[in-house]
Amino acid sequence: MELSRLSFNQITANDWSVREAAMGCVQAGIPYISLWRDKVETTGLAESARIVRDCGLRVSSLCRGGMFPAASALERAARVDDNRRAIDEAAELGAEVLVLVCGAAPDKDLDAARKTVESGIAQIIPYAVEANIKLGIEPLHPVFAGDRSVIVTLAQANDMVQRLTSPQVGVVVDVYHVWWDPALYAEIERAQGHIVGFHVNDWLVPVGIPLTSRGMMGDGVIEIKRMRKAVEAAGYKGPIEVEIMNQEIWNRPYDELLEEIKTRFIQHV
Amino acid sequence: MELSRLSFNQITANDWSVREAAMGCVQAGIPYISLWRDKVETTGLAESARIVRDCGLRVSSLCRGGMFPAASALERAARVDDNRRAIDEAAELGAEVLVLVCGAAPDKDLDAARKTVESGIAQIIPYAVEANIKLGIEPLHPVFAGDRSVIVTLAQANDMVQRLTSPQVGVVVDVYHVWWDPALYAEIERAQGHIVGFHVNDWLVPVGIPLTSRGMMGDGVIEIKRMRKAVEAAGYKGPIEVEIMNQEIWNRPYDELLEEIKTRFIQHV
């Protein structure tokens, strides 16, 4: 894939600040960046916005909103408020999309947690419309069903988009999270017109600690090009984020890492 | 759940031989055992069969056949042959079911591997009919899609059973592998009449190395009782296997472990 669509998700260089990541992108000629809220908070929101604007970078997304389920009504309301703040931050950063990692059940009740997620998203839609921020529901791999997201398939995310009936809500397709799904290509097709993000990395074998064992594109077993073409056929022509959470990669020199990402992006995406 | 349905899957006490596992079950008053082929091979097939018969144990299943996909036609044929041998072994051990862990793709082509799995099972059905061994397709958690099984949902397994149209083929439901699935209860209902095994353990949070981090029933987030009731409502009244692959559990004294399993089985299954 041509580099004009490459977005660097800053968690791939986890030890870099917003400024370092932005400068890294400029030096590597990468046009888009995706930012994380905790790192933006460390640098300061206004300062982060200034940095990326001054660097001439476009912000493909802000990671992340979501995490709607909680044990008490008070805490659930606080989570919705936090999502409104995330929308404000995304707007100030000039991000196009707020990625939603929807959250896990506070107990064993997946059904209830799934309802809470949908109701939480419904509550923030008007705010997102006002701010002109797309909400991207990202189904996570089922390995994260217990601690990060009760939304684990593209089918679920598509169903939710369909029920919420707002053009403000779409889905984010991350190859790591959905590659195993027998319904994948049918669901990508069904996501026609409401895909708001596409993330690439790879699935390594054998499997390590899932949270920090994503692979570099080309090092694993995912048919990345096939998925990229399917996502394009479903109407998504936007930035493609490289998002790799991997302890070994975090230990590497990041400038060299960015060069490798570019090579792999051209070859394997 | 009452102990009369408890089956001890011997991998839960990974360092025990067939004889040790069988004696452990007798001493603990556990009526069923599930055996693994590698351990049976170490002890010897005839000797293993004699041990469990002499102990008065019933063998709920033999683990495992499957692993159909391979890079060459020659190797795929060898895998089918190996499954015939597994059926012979199951018959000699008096096992009711051969559990099928279907195998991963030798390349990135999941679709092709899924076809190979189905064709492999189709090829061994006549042999299984002859030997009176049920073939239990066990969908594995999608975290194993890259290295163990391209069959990752109960929907896929049910679809295959439906297409294969043989009463010899059914599905094995393991709570660890399917608990996250939004379609779970609908698919358990659809498995009505062809569930041939039910395995219990738990999903621990946070997630460690998936292969060796299963939990003891009650220590994790799975609604085990709800699933057990659903499986019963779909007609399965057979043995319930406790199958826990966990390095910490493997390090414990096994006699004490068996007592805990009984307590947890009564309380949480």
mmCIF file of N, CA and C in Angstrom, chain A residues 141-142 180, chain B residues 64 67 99-104 137-145 147-154 156-157 172 174 176-178 180 199 211 214 243 245:
data_model
loop_
_atom_site.group_PDB
_atom_site.id
_atom_site.type_symbol
_atom_site.label_atom_id
_atom_site.label_comp_id
_atom_site.label_asym_id
_atom_site.label_seq_id
_atom_site.Cartn_x
_atom_site.Cartn_y
_atom_site.Cartn_z
ATOM 1 N N HIS A 141 -10.504 -8.781 19.790
ATOM 2 C CA HIS A 141 -10.361 -10.239 19.750
ATOM 3 C C HIS A 141 -11.007 -10.850 21.015
ATOM 4 N N PRO A 142 -11.691 -11.990 20.851
ATOM 5 C CA PRO A 142 -12.344 -12.626 22.010
ATOM 6 C C PRO A 142 -11.397 -12.934 23.174
ATOM 7 N N TRP A 180 -9.629 -14.155 12.544
ATOM 8 C CA TRP A 180 -10.014 -15.551 12.798
ATOM 9 C C TRP A 180 -11.477 -15.828 12.455
ATOM 10 N N ARG B 64 -6.541 -36.654 21.472
ATOM 11 C CA ARG B 64 -7.438 -36.053 20.553
ATOM 12 C C ARG B 64 -7.059 -36.454 19.148
ATOM 13 N N MET B 67 -6.391 -32.264 13.624
ATOM 14 C CA MET B 67 -5.161 -31.774 13.001
ATOM 15 C C MET B 67 -5.091 -32.151 11.516
ATOM 16 N N VAL B 99 -12.306 -36.803 20.698
ATOM 17 C CA VAL B 99 -12.369 -35.342 20.581
ATOM 18 C C VAL B 99 -11.498 -34.895 19.418
ATOM 19 N N LEU B 100 -12.056 -34.056 18.554
ATOM 20 C CA LEU B 100 -11.310 -33.551 17.396
ATOM 21 C C LEU B 100 -10.887 -32.098 17.593
ATOM 22 N N VAL B 101 -9.583 -31.897 17.727
ATOM 23 C CA VAL B 101 -9.015 -30.544 17.645
ATOM 24 C C VAL B 101 -8.547 -30.416 16.207
ATOM 25 N N CYS B 102 -9.238 -29.580 15.457
ATOM 26 C CA CYS B 102 -9.241 -29.755 13.998
ATOM 27 C C CYS B 102 -7.966 -29.365 13.269
ATOM 28 N N GLY B 103 -7.154 -28.494 13.886
ATOM 29 C CA GLY B 103 -5.884 -28.140 13.251
ATOM 30 C C GLY B 103 -5.875 -26.739 12.670
ATOM 31 N N ALA B 104 -4.677 -26.209 12.479
ATOM 32 C CA ALA B 104 -4.488 -24.859 11.945
ATOM 33 C C ALA B 104 -4.094 -24.932 10.479
ATOM 34 N N ILE B 137 -16.474 -32.691 17.307
ATOM 35 C CA ILE B 137 -15.776 -31.492 16.821
ATOM 36 C C ILE B 137 -15.754 -30.458 17.944
ATOM 37 N N GLU B 138 -14.564 -30.097 18.385
ATOM 38 C CA GLU B 138 -14.449 -29.108 19.462
ATOM 39 C C GLU B 138 -13.974 -27.782 18.883
ATOM 40 N N PRO B 139 -14.871 -26.798 18.809
ATOM 41 C CA PRO B 139 -14.380 -25.474 18.391
ATOM 42 C C PRO B 139 -13.448 -24.955 19.483
ATOM 43 N N LEU B 140 -12.294 -24.431 19.089
ATOM 44 C CA LEU B 140 -11.376 -23.840 20.068
ATOM 45 C C LEU B 140 -11.543 -22.329 20.094
ATOM 46 N N HIS B 141 -11.125 -21.735 21.182
ATOM 47 C CA HIS B 141 -11.135 -20.273 21.302
ATOM 48 C C HIS B 141 -10.326 -19.667 20.142
ATOM 49 N N PRO B 142 -10.814 -18.551 19.591
ATOM 50 C CA PRO B 142 -10.107 -17.907 18.473
ATOM 51 C C PRO B 142 -8.648 -17.564 18.769
ATOM 52 N N VAL B 143 -8.258 -17.569 20.025
ATOM 53 C CA VAL B 143 -6.847 -17.307 20.323
ATOM 54 C C VAL B 143 -5.966 -18.452 19.807
ATOM 55 N N PHE B 144 -6.573 -19.594 19.506
ATOM 56 C CA PHE B 144 -5.816 -20.731 18.971
ATOM 57 C C PHE B 144 -5.975 -20.889 17.458
ATOM 58 N N ALA B 145 -6.571 -19.901 16.804
ATOM 59 C CA ALA B 145 -6.839 -20.000 15.364
ATOM 60 C C ALA B 145 -5.557 -20.114 14.542
ATOM 61 N N ASP B 147 -2.612 -21.600 15.521
ATOM 62 C CA ASP B 147 -1.734 -22.746 15.729
ATOM 63 C C ASP B 147 -2.436 -24.051 16.091
ATOM 64 N N ARG B 148 -3.759 -24.030 16.323
ATOM 65 C CA ARG B 148 -4.395 -25.268 16.755
ATOM 66 C C ARG B 148 -5.693 -25.611 16.045
ATOM 67 N N SER B 149 -6.506 -24.598 15.726
ATOM 68 C CA SER B 149 -7.813 -24.934 15.152
ATOM 69 C C SER B 149 -8.395 -23.791 14.347
ATOM 70 N N VAL B 150 -8.696 -24.067 13.093
ATOM 71 C CA VAL B 150 -9.400 -23.069 12.281
ATOM 72 C C VAL B 150 -10.897 -23.117 12.568
ATOM 73 N N ILE B 151 -11.321 -24.092 13.373
ATOM 74 C CA ILE B 151 -12.726 -24.152 13.807
ATOM 75 C C ILE B 151 -12.803 -23.448 15.152
ATOM 76 N N VAL B 152 -13.426 -22.272 15.167
ATOM 77 C CA VAL B 152 -13.338 -21.393 16.332
ATOM 78 C C VAL B 152 -14.685 -20.968 16.904
ATOM 79 N N THR B 153 -15.769 -21.393 16.269
ATOM 80 C CA THR B 153 -17.083 -21.070 16.833
ATOM 81 C C THR B 153 -17.985 -22.309 16.792
ATOM 82 N N LEU B 154 -18.923 -22.317 17.709
ATOM 83 C CA LEU B 154 -19.895 -23.404 17.740
ATOM 84 C C LEU B 154 -20.748 -23.376 16.465
ATOM 85 N N GLN B 156 -19.712 -22.713 13.443
ATOM 86 C CA GLN B 156 -18.963 -23.457 12.433
ATOM 87 C C GLN B 156 -19.097 -24.961 12.637
ATOM 88 N N ALA B 157 -18.942 -25.390 13.887
ATOM 89 C CA ALA B 157 -19.025 -26.823 14.189
ATOM 90 C C ALA B 157 -20.427 -27.344 13.878
ATOM 91 N N VAL B 172 -18.300 -30.879 20.707
ATOM 92 C CA VAL B 172 -17.887 -30.841 22.108
ATOM 93 C C VAL B 172 -17.866 -29.370 22.526
ATOM 94 N N ASP B 174 -16.700 -26.714 25.149
ATOM 95 C CA ASP B 174 -15.794 -26.429 26.264
ATOM 96 C C ASP B 174 -16.008 -24.966 26.636
ATOM 97 N N TYR B 176 -14.355 -22.778 28.131
ATOM 98 C CA TYR B 176 -13.214 -21.887 27.885
ATOM 99 C C TYR B 176 -13.177 -21.391 26.442
ATOM 100 N N HIS B 177 -13.581 -22.265 25.543
ATOM 101 C CA HIS B 177 -13.460 -21.943 24.121
ATOM 102 C C HIS B 177 -14.615 -21.105 23.580
ATOM 103 N N VAL B 178 -15.770 -21.190 24.196
ATOM 104 C CA VAL B 178 -16.960 -20.582 23.570
ATOM 105 C C VAL B 178 -17.665 -19.507 24.398
ATOM 106 N N TRP B 180 -17.287 -16.484 25.233
ATOM 107 C CA TRP B 180 -17.276 -15.093 24.769
ATOM 108 C C TRP B 180 -18.261 -14.851 23.621
ATOM 109 N N HIS B 199 -17.088 -29.691 28.528
ATOM 110 C CA HIS B 199 -15.875 -29.520 29.335
ATOM 111 C C HIS B 199 -15.971 -28.253 30.178
ATOM 112 N N LEU B 211 -2.440 -20.920 26.354
ATOM 113 C CA LEU B 211 -2.393 -22.380 26.367
ATOM 114 C C LEU B 211 -2.319 -22.963 27.775
ATOM 115 N N ARG B 214 -5.629 -21.724 31.899
ATOM 116 C CA ARG B 214 -7.041 -21.940 32.237
ATOM 117 C C ARG B 214 -7.207 -21.945 33.742
ATOM 118 N N GLU B 243 -11.306 -30.116 32.535
ATOM 119 C CA GLU B 243 -10.063 -30.082 31.747
ATOM 120 C C GLU B 243 -9.394 -28.738 31.961
ATOM 121 N N MET B 245 -5.758 -26.772 31.754
ATOM 122 C CA MET B 245 -4.332 -26.719 31.417
ATOM 123 C C MET B 245 -3.775 -25.463 32.065
#
